[in-house]
Amino acid sequence: ISFEFIKVKSYVNASSTGDVRISLSEEELASFRGKDLLIVEDIVDSGATMVALTRRLRQYEPASIKVVSLLLKKTPRSNKYVPDFVGFAIPDDFVVGYALDYNEVFRDLDHICIISETGKKKYAA
């Protein structure tokens, strides 16, 4: 068993930019060839980021890809992507805490909560 940490970013403020950035190099991605991958995700919102990530990873021919997510947001913006394993389904609100951030803030909370409109304005990028 080995671990790789991949930073995947597609949000600024509370909106997806549509641009999915992956922190690994081509050489690092190529090392996944023939391996079974388990992606551990904090939240799946629209599903666009995970679809883009798994599509990119498949280019490197892993043996398999499975996705587990702590949270799955029930939103009309969803592309209907559902991870292989889900902890909790949540309503269509922007949540922070327990490693979930809003512009790099609130990641260190020991609980998950909905950020208010006041909080969004105060911590906007």
PDB file of N, CA and C in Angstrom, residues 15-118:
ATOM      1  N   SER A  15     -18.185  29.236  -5.840  1.00  0.00           N
ATOM      2  CA  SER A  15     -18.498  28.824  -7.204  1.00  0.00           C
ATOM      3  C   SER A  15     -17.355  28.058  -7.845  1.00  0.00           C
ATOM      4  N   SER A  16     -17.721  27.058  -8.615  1.00  0.00           N
ATOM      5  CA  SER A  16     -16.734  26.300  -9.381  1.00  0.00           C
ATOM      6  C   SER A  16     -16.252  27.149 -10.543  1.00  0.00           C
ATOM      7  N   THR A  17     -14.956  27.119 -10.784  1.00  0.00           N
ATOM      8  CA  THR A  17     -14.389  27.881 -11.894  1.00  0.00           C
ATOM      9  C   THR A  17     -14.510  27.121 -13.207  1.00  0.00           C
ATOM     10  N   GLY A  18     -14.779  25.815 -13.132  1.00  0.00           N
ATOM     11  CA  GLY A  18     -14.802  24.987 -14.332  1.00  0.00           C
ATOM     12  C   GLY A  18     -13.412  24.513 -14.720  1.00  0.00           C
ATOM     13  N   ASP A  19     -12.388  25.080 -14.094  1.00  0.00           N
ATOM     14  CA  ASP A  19     -11.000  24.724 -14.360  1.00  0.00           C
ATOM     15  C   ASP A  19     -10.518  23.843 -13.214  1.00  0.00           C
ATOM     16  N   VAL A  20     -10.242  22.567 -13.513  1.00  0.00           N
ATOM     17  CA  VAL A  20      -9.812  21.625 -12.489  1.00  0.00           C
ATOM     18  C   VAL A  20      -8.295  21.532 -12.531  1.00  0.00           C
ATOM     19  N   ARG A  21      -7.655  21.930 -11.424  1.00  0.00           N
ATOM     20  CA  ARG A  21      -6.194  21.888 -11.341  1.00  0.00           C
ATOM     21  C   ARG A  21      -5.759  20.725 -10.460  1.00  0.00           C
ATOM     22  N   ILE A  22      -4.834  19.914 -10.972  1.00  0.00           N
ATOM     23  CA  ILE A  22      -4.324  18.744 -10.268  1.00  0.00           C
ATOM     24  C   ILE A  22      -2.861  18.989  -9.941  1.00  0.00           C
ATOM     25  N   SER A  23      -2.476  18.679  -8.697  1.00  0.00           N
ATOM     26  CA  SER A  23      -1.144  19.043  -8.206  1.00  0.00           C
ATOM     27  C   SER A  23      -0.025  18.079  -8.596  1.00  0.00           C
ATOM     28  N   LEU A  24      -0.319  16.935  -9.200  1.00  0.00           N
ATOM     29  CA  LEU A  24       0.735  15.967  -9.519  1.00  0.00           C
ATOM     30  C   LEU A  24       1.321  16.191 -10.909  1.00  0.00           C
ATOM     31  N   SER A  25       2.587  15.841 -11.042  1.00  0.00           N
ATOM     32  CA  SER A  25       3.265  15.953 -12.337  1.00  0.00           C
ATOM     33  C   SER A  25       2.883  14.781 -13.234  1.00  0.00           C
ATOM     34  N   GLU A  26       3.211  14.888 -14.509  1.00  0.00           N
ATOM     35  CA  GLU A  26       2.961  13.788 -15.452  1.00  0.00           C
ATOM     36  C   GLU A  26       3.687  12.522 -15.013  1.00  0.00           C
ATOM     37  N   GLU A  27       4.895  12.669 -14.516  1.00  0.00           N
ATOM     38  CA  GLU A  27       5.672  11.511 -14.051  1.00  0.00           C
ATOM     39  C   GLU A  27       4.983  10.832 -12.869  1.00  0.00           C
ATOM     40  N   GLU A  28       4.486  11.630 -11.934  1.00  0.00           N
ATOM     41  CA  GLU A  28       3.785  11.065 -10.781  1.00  0.00           C
ATOM     42  C   GLU A  28       2.495  10.374 -11.208  1.00  0.00           C
ATOM     43  N   LEU A  29       1.750  10.992 -12.123  1.00  0.00           N
ATOM     44  CA  LEU A  29       0.511  10.386 -12.618  1.00  0.00           C
ATOM     45  C   LEU A  29       0.796   9.075 -13.354  1.00  0.00           C
ATOM     46  N   ALA A  30       1.875   9.024 -14.108  1.00  0.00           N
ATOM     47  CA  ALA A  30       2.236   7.810 -14.848  1.00  0.00           C
ATOM     48  C   ALA A  30       2.539   6.643 -13.918  1.00  0.00           C
ATOM     49  N   SER A  31       2.925   6.926 -12.671  1.00  0.00           N
ATOM     50  CA  SER A  31       3.233   5.854 -11.721  1.00  0.00           C
ATOM     51  C   SER A  31       1.981   5.087 -11.292  1.00  0.00           C
ATOM     52  N   PHE A  32       0.793   5.560 -11.649  1.00  0.00           N
ATOM     53  CA  PHE A  32      -0.452   4.881 -11.296  1.00  0.00           C
ATOM     54  C   PHE A  32      -0.782   3.727 -12.243  1.00  0.00           C
ATOM     55  N   ARG A  33      -0.049   3.584 -13.327  1.00  0.00           N
ATOM     56  CA  ARG A  33      -0.320   2.529 -14.309  1.00  0.00           C
ATOM     57  C   ARG A  33      -0.341   1.160 -13.630  1.00  0.00           C
ATOM     58  N   GLY A  34      -1.450   0.426 -13.844  1.00  0.00           N
ATOM     59  CA  GLY A  34      -1.594  -0.922 -13.318  1.00  0.00           C
ATOM     60  C   GLY A  34      -1.943  -1.024 -11.842  1.00  0.00           C
ATOM     61  N   LYS A  35      -2.124   0.089 -11.177  1.00  0.00           N
ATOM     62  CA  LYS A  35      -2.416   0.074  -9.741  1.00  0.00           C
ATOM     63  C   LYS A  35      -3.911   0.262  -9.484  1.00  0.00           C
ATOM     64  N   ASP A  36      -4.371  -0.270  -8.358  1.00  0.00           N
ATOM     65  CA  ASP A  36      -5.734  -0.032  -7.894  1.00  0.00           C
ATOM     66  C   ASP A  36      -5.727   1.272  -7.107  1.00  0.00           C
ATOM     67  N   LEU A  37      -6.566   2.223  -7.518  1.00  0.00           N
ATOM     68  CA  LEU A  37      -6.604   3.538  -6.879  1.00  0.00           C
ATOM     69  C   LEU A  37      -7.876   3.689  -6.057  1.00  0.00           C
ATOM     70  N   LEU A  38      -7.744   4.219  -4.850  1.00  0.00           N
ATOM     71  CA  LEU A  38      -8.876   4.592  -4.017  1.00  0.00           C
ATOM     72  C   LEU A  38      -8.745   6.079  -3.755  1.00  0.00           C
ATOM     73  N   ILE A  39      -9.663   6.857  -4.281  1.00  0.00           N
ATOM     74  CA  ILE A  39      -9.668   8.302  -4.080  1.00  0.00           C
ATOM     75  C   ILE A  39     -10.549   8.598  -2.871  1.00  0.00           C
ATOM     76  N   VAL A  40      -9.981   9.267  -1.876  1.00  0.00           N
ATOM     77  CA  VAL A  40     -10.709   9.627  -0.665  1.00  0.00           C
ATOM     78  C   VAL A  40     -10.987  11.123  -0.754  1.00  0.00           C
ATOM     79  N   GLU A  41     -12.256  11.467  -0.871  1.00  0.00           N
ATOM     80  CA  GLU A  41     -12.678  12.843  -1.125  1.00  0.00           C
ATOM     81  C   GLU A  41     -13.489  13.356   0.065  1.00  0.00           C
ATOM     82  N   ASP A  42     -13.427  14.667   0.309  1.00  0.00           N
ATOM     83  CA  ASP A  42     -14.227  15.227   1.387  1.00  0.00           C
ATOM     84  C   ASP A  42     -15.673  15.432   0.962  1.00  0.00           C
ATOM     85  N   ILE A  43     -15.898  16.029  -0.233  1.00  0.00           N
ATOM     86  CA  ILE A  43     -17.256  16.328  -0.671  1.00  0.00           C
ATOM     87  C   ILE A  43     -17.344  16.247  -2.189  1.00  0.00           C
ATOM     88  N   VAL A  44     -18.442  15.689  -2.662  1.00  0.00           N
ATOM     89  CA  VAL A  44     -18.768  15.728  -4.087  1.00  0.00           C
ATOM     90  C   VAL A  44     -19.971  16.645  -4.210  1.00  0.00           C
ATOM     91  N   ASP A  45     -19.793  17.728  -4.957  1.00  0.00           N
ATOM     92  CA  ASP A  45     -20.826  18.746  -5.128  1.00  0.00           C
ATOM     93  C   ASP A  45     -21.533  18.492  -6.461  1.00  0.00           C
ATOM     94  N   SER A  46     -21.112  19.141  -7.515  1.00  0.00           N
ATOM     95  CA  SER A  46     -21.737  18.921  -8.825  1.00  0.00           C
ATOM     96  C   SER A  46     -21.259  17.623  -9.456  1.00  0.00           C
ATOM     97  N   GLY A  47     -20.109  17.146  -9.031  1.00  0.00           N
ATOM     98  CA  GLY A  47     -19.516  15.946  -9.619  1.00  0.00           C
ATOM     99  C   GLY A  47     -18.514  16.258 -10.708  1.00  0.00           C
ATOM    100  N   ALA A  48     -18.450  17.505 -11.147  1.00  0.00           N
ATOM    101  CA  ALA A  48     -17.578  17.878 -12.268  1.00  0.00           C
ATOM    102  C   ALA A  48     -16.100  17.654 -11.957  1.00  0.00           C
ATOM    103  N   THR A  49     -15.672  18.005 -10.751  1.00  0.00           N
ATOM    104  CA  THR A  49     -14.267  17.826 -10.386  1.00  0.00           C
ATOM    105  C   THR A  49     -13.887  16.351 -10.389  1.00  0.00           C
ATOM    106  N   MET A  50     -14.739  15.512  -9.810  1.00  0.00           N
ATOM    107  CA  MET A  50     -14.418  14.086  -9.742  1.00  0.00           C
ATOM    108  C   MET A  50     -14.461  13.437 -11.127  1.00  0.00           C
ATOM    109  N   VAL A  51     -15.380  13.842 -11.963  1.00  0.00           N
ATOM    110  CA  VAL A  51     -15.419  13.318 -13.337  1.00  0.00           C
ATOM    111  C   VAL A  51     -14.138  13.708 -14.068  1.00  0.00           C
ATOM    112  N   ALA A  52     -13.716  14.960 -13.912  1.00  0.00           N
ATOM    113  CA  ALA A  52     -12.484  15.417 -14.575  1.00  0.00           C
ATOM    114  C   ALA A  52     -11.265  14.679 -14.030  1.00  0.00           C
ATOM    115  N   LEU A  53     -11.204  14.483 -12.707  1.00  0.00           N
ATOM    116  CA  LEU A  53     -10.068  13.795 -12.105  1.00  0.00           C
ATOM    117  C   LEU A  53     -10.017  12.334 -12.553  1.00  0.00           C
ATOM    118  N   THR A  54     -11.125  11.622 -12.482  1.00  0.00           N
ATOM    119  CA  THR A  54     -11.100  10.205 -12.864  1.00  0.00           C
ATOM    120  C   THR A  54     -10.834  10.043 -14.361  1.00  0.00           C
ATOM    121  N   ARG A  55     -11.355  10.949 -15.165  1.00  0.00           N
ATOM    122  CA  ARG A  55     -11.056  10.899 -16.608  1.00  0.00           C
ATOM    123  C   ARG A  55      -9.552  11.061 -16.843  1.00  0.00           C
ATOM    124  N   ARG A  56      -8.960  12.011 -16.144  1.00  0.00           N
ATOM    125  CA  ARG A  56      -7.514  12.238 -16.285  1.00  0.00           C
ATOM    126  C   ARG A  56      -6.707  11.037 -15.799  1.00  0.00           C
ATOM    127  N   LEU A  57      -7.099  10.475 -14.653  1.00  0.00           N
ATOM    128  CA  LEU A  57      -6.383   9.320 -14.114  1.00  0.00           C
ATOM    129  C   LEU A  57      -6.491   8.100 -15.020  1.00  0.00           C
ATOM    130  N   ARG A  58      -7.643   7.911 -15.668  1.00  0.00           N
ATOM    131  CA  ARG A  58      -7.810   6.760 -16.573  1.00  0.00           C
ATOM    132  C   ARG A  58      -6.830   6.801 -17.743  1.00  0.00           C
ATOM    133  N   GLN A  59      -6.359   7.986 -18.112  1.00  0.00           N
ATOM    134  CA  GLN A  59      -5.375   8.107 -19.193  1.00  0.00           C
ATOM    135  C   GLN A  59      -4.084   7.376 -18.843  1.00  0.00           C
ATOM    136  N   TYR A  60      -3.846   7.134 -17.553  1.00  0.00           N
ATOM    137  CA  TYR A  60      -2.606   6.497 -17.108  1.00  0.00           C
ATOM    138  C   TYR A  60      -2.794   5.006 -16.818  1.00  0.00           C
ATOM    139  N   GLU A  61      -3.937   4.478 -17.216  1.00  0.00           N
ATOM    140  CA  GLU A  61      -4.254   3.048 -17.189  1.00  0.00           C
ATOM    141  C   GLU A  61      -4.064   2.371 -15.831  1.00  0.00           C
ATOM    142  N   PRO A  62      -4.724   2.890 -14.787  1.00  0.00           N
ATOM    143  CA  PRO A  62      -4.696   2.166 -13.513  1.00  0.00           C
ATOM    144  C   PRO A  62      -5.528   0.887 -13.643  1.00  0.00           C
ATOM    145  N   ALA A  63      -5.290  -0.081 -12.766  1.00  0.00           N
ATOM    146  CA  ALA A  63      -6.071  -1.322 -12.783  1.00  0.00           C
ATOM    147  C   ALA A  63      -7.534  -1.036 -12.446  1.00  0.00           C
ATOM    148  N   SER A  64      -7.766  -0.138 -11.480  1.00  0.00           N
ATOM    149  CA  SER A  64      -9.131   0.245 -11.110  1.00  0.00           C
ATOM    150  C   SER A  64      -9.099   1.597 -10.410  1.00  0.00           C
ATOM    151  N   ILE A  65     -10.271   2.243 -10.387  1.00  0.00           N
ATOM    152  CA  ILE A  65     -10.443   3.496  -9.648  1.00  0.00           C
ATOM    153  C   ILE A  65     -11.749   3.393  -8.877  1.00  0.00           C
ATOM    154  N   LYS A  66     -11.684   3.584  -7.582  1.00  0.00           N
ATOM    155  CA  LYS A  66     -12.865   3.661  -6.719  1.00  0.00           C
ATOM    156  C   LYS A  66     -12.798   4.987  -5.979  1.00  0.00           C
ATOM    157  N   VAL A  67     -13.972   5.546  -5.681  1.00  0.00           N
ATOM    158  CA  VAL A  67     -14.044   6.839  -5.002  1.00  0.00           C
ATOM    159  C   VAL A  67     -14.908   6.708  -3.751  1.00  0.00           C
ATOM    160  N   VAL A  68     -14.393   7.224  -2.636  1.00  0.00           N
ATOM    161  CA  VAL A  68     -15.158   7.326  -1.397  1.00  0.00           C
ATOM    162  C   VAL A  68     -15.221   8.807  -1.031  1.00  0.00           C
ATOM    163  N   SER A  69     -16.410   9.263  -0.616  1.00  0.00           N
ATOM    164  CA  SER A  69     -16.570  10.663  -0.234  1.00  0.00           C
ATOM    165  C   SER A  69     -17.333  10.753   1.083  1.00  0.00           C
ATOM    166  N   LEU A  70     -16.832  11.576   1.995  1.00  0.00           N
ATOM    167  CA  LEU A  70     -17.531  11.796   3.253  1.00  0.00           C
ATOM    168  C   LEU A  70     -18.923  12.364   2.992  1.00  0.00           C
ATOM    169  N   LEU A  71     -19.003  13.355   2.081  1.00  0.00           N
ATOM    170  CA  LEU A  71     -20.265  14.045   1.814  1.00  0.00           C
ATOM    171  C   LEU A  71     -20.623  14.009   0.334  1.00  0.00           C
ATOM    172  N   LEU A  72     -21.915  13.876   0.053  1.00  0.00           N
ATOM    173  CA  LEU A  72     -22.455  13.993  -1.307  1.00  0.00           C
ATOM    174  C   LEU A  72     -23.560  15.032  -1.246  1.00  0.00           C
ATOM    175  N   LYS A  73     -23.357  16.135  -1.968  1.00  0.00           N
ATOM    176  CA  LYS A  73     -24.335  17.223  -1.950  1.00  0.00           C
ATOM    177  C   LYS A  73     -25.467  16.923  -2.930  1.00  0.00           C
ATOM    178  N   LYS A  74     -26.695  17.067  -2.455  1.00  0.00           N
ATOM    179  CA  LYS A  74     -27.887  16.912  -3.295  1.00  0.00           C
ATOM    180  C   LYS A  74     -28.196  18.274  -3.906  1.00  0.00           C
ATOM    181  N   THR A  75     -27.819  18.447  -5.168  1.00  0.00           N
ATOM    182  CA  THR A  75     -27.957  19.747  -5.825  1.00  0.00           C
ATOM    183  C   THR A  75     -28.475  19.588  -7.239  1.00  0.00           C
ATOM    184  N   PRO A  76     -29.267  20.542  -7.712  1.00  0.00           N
ATOM    185  CA  PRO A  76     -29.718  20.484  -9.116  1.00  0.00           C
ATOM    186  C   PRO A  76     -28.570  20.697 -10.106  1.00  0.00           C
ATOM    187  N   ARG A  77     -27.421  21.188  -9.639  1.00  0.00           N
ATOM    188  CA  ARG A  77     -26.263  21.380 -10.517  1.00  0.00           C
ATOM    189  C   ARG A  77     -25.501  20.073 -10.767  1.00  0.00           C
ATOM    190  N   SER A  78     -25.935  18.998 -10.096  1.00  0.00           N
ATOM    191  CA  SER A  78     -25.233  17.729 -10.181  1.00  0.00           C
ATOM    192  C   SER A  78     -25.258  17.150 -11.592  1.00  0.00           C
ATOM    193  N   ASN A  79     -24.139  16.549 -11.983  1.00  0.00           N
ATOM    194  CA  ASN A  79     -24.097  15.836 -13.254  1.00  0.00           C
ATOM    195  C   ASN A  79     -24.468  14.371 -13.052  1.00  0.00           C
ATOM    196  N   LYS A  80     -24.999  14.060 -11.875  1.00  0.00           N
ATOM    197  CA  LYS A  80     -25.465  12.720 -11.483  1.00  0.00           C
ATOM    198  C   LYS A  80     -24.329  11.770 -11.120  1.00  0.00           C
ATOM    199  N   TYR A  81     -23.103  12.272 -10.973  1.00  0.00           N
ATOM    200  CA  TYR A  81     -21.997  11.431 -10.534  1.00  0.00           C
ATOM    201  C   TYR A  81     -22.226  11.041  -9.075  1.00  0.00           C
ATOM    202  N   VAL A  82     -22.070   9.760  -8.772  1.00  0.00           N
ATOM    203  CA  VAL A  82     -22.182   9.266  -7.401  1.00  0.00           C
ATOM    204  C   VAL A  82     -20.938   8.437  -7.106  1.00  0.00           C
ATOM    205  N   PRO A  83     -20.226   8.743  -6.021  1.00  0.00           N
ATOM    206  CA  PRO A  83     -19.042   7.960  -5.658  1.00  0.00           C
ATOM    207  C   PRO A  83     -19.413   6.506  -5.351  1.00  0.00           C
ATOM    208  N   ASP A  84     -18.424   5.657  -5.340  1.00  0.00           N
ATOM    209  CA  ASP A  84     -18.651   4.251  -5.016  1.00  0.00           C
ATOM    210  C   ASP A  84     -19.093   4.080  -3.559  1.00  0.00           C
ATOM    211  N   PHE A  85     -18.603   4.932  -2.679  1.00  0.00           N
ATOM    212  CA  PHE A  85     -18.930   4.871  -1.251  1.00  0.00           C
ATOM    213  C   PHE A  85     -19.192   6.292  -0.757  1.00  0.00           C
ATOM    214  N   VAL A  86     -20.290   6.495   0.006  1.00  0.00           N
ATOM    215  CA  VAL A  86     -20.675   7.818   0.506  1.00  0.00           C
ATOM    216  C   VAL A  86     -20.977   7.729   1.995  1.00  0.00           C
ATOM    217  N   GLY A  87     -20.441   8.701   2.769  1.00  0.00           N
ATOM    218  CA  GLY A  87     -20.744   8.770   4.195  1.00  0.00           C
ATOM    219  C   GLY A  87     -22.120   9.349   4.460  1.00  0.00           C
ATOM    220  N   PHE A  88     -22.339  10.598   3.980  1.00  0.00           N
ATOM    221  CA  PHE A  88     -23.584  11.302   4.245  1.00  0.00           C
ATOM    222  C   PHE A  88     -24.010  12.111   3.029  1.00  0.00           C
ATOM    223  N   ALA A  89     -25.309  12.139   2.751  1.00  0.00           N
ATOM    224  CA  ALA A  89     -25.878  13.048   1.757  1.00  0.00           C
ATOM    225  C   ALA A  89     -26.291  14.319   2.499  1.00  0.00           C
ATOM    226  N   ILE A  90     -26.006  15.481   1.894  1.00  0.00           N
ATOM    227  CA  ILE A  90     -26.322  16.758   2.545  1.00  0.00           C
ATOM    228  C   ILE A  90     -27.118  17.641   1.583  1.00  0.00           C
ATOM    229  N   PRO A  91     -27.829  18.653   2.121  1.00  0.00           N
ATOM    230  CA  PRO A  91     -28.599  19.571   1.263  1.00  0.00           C
ATOM    231  C   PRO A  91     -27.675  20.502   0.465  1.00  0.00           C
ATOM    232  N   ASP A  92     -28.261  21.241  -0.424  1.00  0.00           N
ATOM    233  CA  ASP A  92     -27.533  22.129  -1.335  1.00  0.00           C
ATOM    234  C   ASP A  92     -27.161  23.446  -0.652  1.00  0.00           C
ATOM    235  N   ASP A  93     -26.253  23.365   0.321  1.00  0.00           N
ATOM    236  CA  ASP A  93     -25.718  24.531   1.022  1.00  0.00           C
ATOM    237  C   ASP A  93     -24.203  24.426   1.003  1.00  0.00           C
ATOM    238  N   PHE A  94     -23.503  25.567   1.126  1.00  0.00           N
ATOM    239  CA  PHE A  94     -22.044  25.554   1.151  1.00  0.00           C
ATOM    240  C   PHE A  94     -21.595  25.271   2.581  1.00  0.00           C
ATOM    241  N   VAL A  95     -20.873  24.165   2.756  1.00  0.00           N
ATOM    242  CA  VAL A  95     -20.451  23.756   4.094  1.00  0.00           C
ATOM    243  C   VAL A  95     -18.956  23.947   4.279  1.00  0.00           C
ATOM    244  N   VAL A  96     -18.564  24.191   5.537  1.00  0.00           N
ATOM    245  CA  VAL A  96     -17.160  24.385   5.902  1.00  0.00           C
ATOM    246  C   VAL A  96     -16.872  23.588   7.173  1.00  0.00           C
ATOM    247  N   GLY A  97     -15.588  23.462   7.457  1.00  0.00           N
ATOM    248  CA  GLY A  97     -15.152  22.788   8.667  1.00  0.00           C
ATOM    249  C   GLY A  97     -14.708  21.368   8.393  1.00  0.00           C
ATOM    250  N   TYR A  98     -13.982  20.800   9.343  1.00  0.00           N
ATOM    251  CA  TYR A  98     -13.502  19.421   9.259  1.00  0.00           C
ATOM    252  C   TYR A  98     -12.758  19.195   7.941  1.00  0.00           C
ATOM    253  N   ALA A  99     -11.890  20.140   7.603  1.00  0.00           N
ATOM    254  CA  ALA A  99     -11.034  20.164   6.405  1.00  0.00           C
ATOM    255  C   ALA A  99     -11.706  20.774   5.182  1.00  0.00           C
ATOM    256  N   LEU A 100     -12.966  21.142   5.258  1.00  0.00           N
ATOM    257  CA  LEU A 100     -13.645  21.836   4.156  1.00  0.00           C
ATOM    258  C   LEU A 100     -13.451  23.332   4.346  1.00  0.00           C
ATOM    259  N   ASP A 101     -13.008  24.018   3.287  1.00  0.00           N
ATOM    260  CA  ASP A 101     -12.694  25.437   3.457  1.00  0.00           C
ATOM    261  C   ASP A 101     -13.550  26.330   2.573  1.00  0.00           C
ATOM    262  N   TYR A 102     -13.502  27.595   2.893  1.00  0.00           N
ATOM    263  CA  TYR A 102     -14.050  28.666   2.066  1.00  0.00           C
ATOM    264  C   TYR A 102     -12.894  29.628   1.858  1.00  0.00           C
ATOM    265  N   ASN A 103     -12.288  29.604   0.669  1.00  0.00           N
ATOM    266  CA  ASN A 103     -11.111  30.421   0.365  1.00  0.00           C
ATOM    267  C   ASN A 103     -10.011  30.240   1.415  1.00  0.00           C
ATOM    268  N   GLU A 104      -9.744  28.989   1.747  1.00  0.00           N
ATOM    269  CA  GLU A 104      -8.684  28.590   2.687  1.00  0.00           C
ATOM    270  C   GLU A 104      -8.977  28.951   4.138  1.00  0.00           C
ATOM    271  N   VAL A 105     -10.214  29.320   4.468  1.00  0.00           N
ATOM    272  CA  VAL A 105     -10.612  29.656   5.838  1.00  0.00           C
ATOM    273  C   VAL A 105     -11.590  28.585   6.335  1.00  0.00           C
ATOM    274  N   PHE A 106     -11.613  28.345   7.614  1.00  0.00           N
ATOM    275  CA  PHE A 106     -12.522  27.438   8.323  1.00  0.00           C
ATOM    276  C   PHE A 106     -12.144  25.959   8.204  1.00  0.00           C
ATOM    277  N   ARG A 107     -11.060  25.648   7.543  1.00  0.00           N
ATOM    278  CA  ARG A 107     -10.635  24.260   7.345  1.00  0.00           C
ATOM    279  C   ARG A 107     -10.389  23.564   8.692  1.00  0.00           C
ATOM    280  N   ASP A 108     -10.002  24.327   9.720  1.00  0.00           N
ATOM    281  CA  ASP A 108      -9.603  23.744  10.999  1.00  0.00           C
ATOM    282  C   ASP A 108     -10.743  23.563  12.001  1.00  0.00           C
ATOM    283  N   LEU A 109     -11.972  23.848  11.633  1.00  0.00           N
ATOM    284  CA  LEU A 109     -13.091  23.615  12.549  1.00  0.00           C
ATOM    285  C   LEU A 109     -13.220  22.120  12.831  1.00  0.00           C
ATOM    286  N   ASP A 110     -13.636  21.761  14.034  1.00  0.00           N
ATOM    287  CA  ASP A 110     -13.777  20.349  14.378  1.00  0.00           C
ATOM    288  C   ASP A 110     -15.197  19.826  14.125  1.00  0.00           C
ATOM    289  N   HIS A 111     -15.946  20.565  13.325  1.00  0.00           N
ATOM    290  CA  HIS A 111     -17.302  20.162  12.949  1.00  0.00           C
ATOM    291  C   HIS A 111     -17.597  20.712  11.548  1.00  0.00           C
ATOM    292  N   ILE A 112     -18.686  20.269  10.961  1.00  0.00           N
ATOM    293  CA  ILE A 112     -19.110  20.745   9.642  1.00  0.00           C
ATOM    294  C   ILE A 112     -20.351  21.596   9.839  1.00  0.00           C
ATOM    295  N   CYS A 113     -20.364  22.773   9.178  1.00  0.00           N
ATOM    296  CA  CYS A 113     -21.519  23.654   9.295  1.00  0.00           C
ATOM    297  C   CYS A 113     -21.720  24.419   7.985  1.00  0.00           C
ATOM    298  N   ILE A 114     -22.860  25.043   7.868  1.00  0.00           N
ATOM    299  CA  ILE A 114     -23.195  25.858   6.691  1.00  0.00           C
ATOM    300  C   ILE A 114     -22.652  27.262   6.922  1.00  0.00           C
ATOM    301  N   ILE A 115     -21.931  27.805   5.926  1.00  0.00           N
ATOM    302  CA  ILE A 115     -21.431  29.172   6.042  1.00  0.00           C
ATOM    303  C   ILE A 115     -22.559  30.140   5.678  1.00  0.00           C
ATOM    304  N   SER A 116     -22.720  31.175   6.477  1.00  0.00           N
ATOM    305  CA  SER A 116     -23.778  32.164   6.244  1.00  0.00           C
ATOM    306  C   SER A 116     -23.384  33.108   5.106  1.00  0.00           C
ATOM    307  N   GLU A 117     -24.349  33.837   4.605  1.00  0.00           N
ATOM    308  CA  GLU A 117     -24.086  34.837   3.560  1.00  0.00           C
ATOM    309  C   GLU A 117     -23.140  35.920   4.101  1.00  0.00           C
ATOM    310  N   THR A 118     -23.274  36.270   5.371  1.00  0.00           N
ATOM    311  CA  THR A 118     -22.372  37.238   5.987  1.00  0.00           C
ATOM    312  C   THR A 118     -20.943  36.718   5.968  1.00  0.00           C
TER     313      THR A 118
END
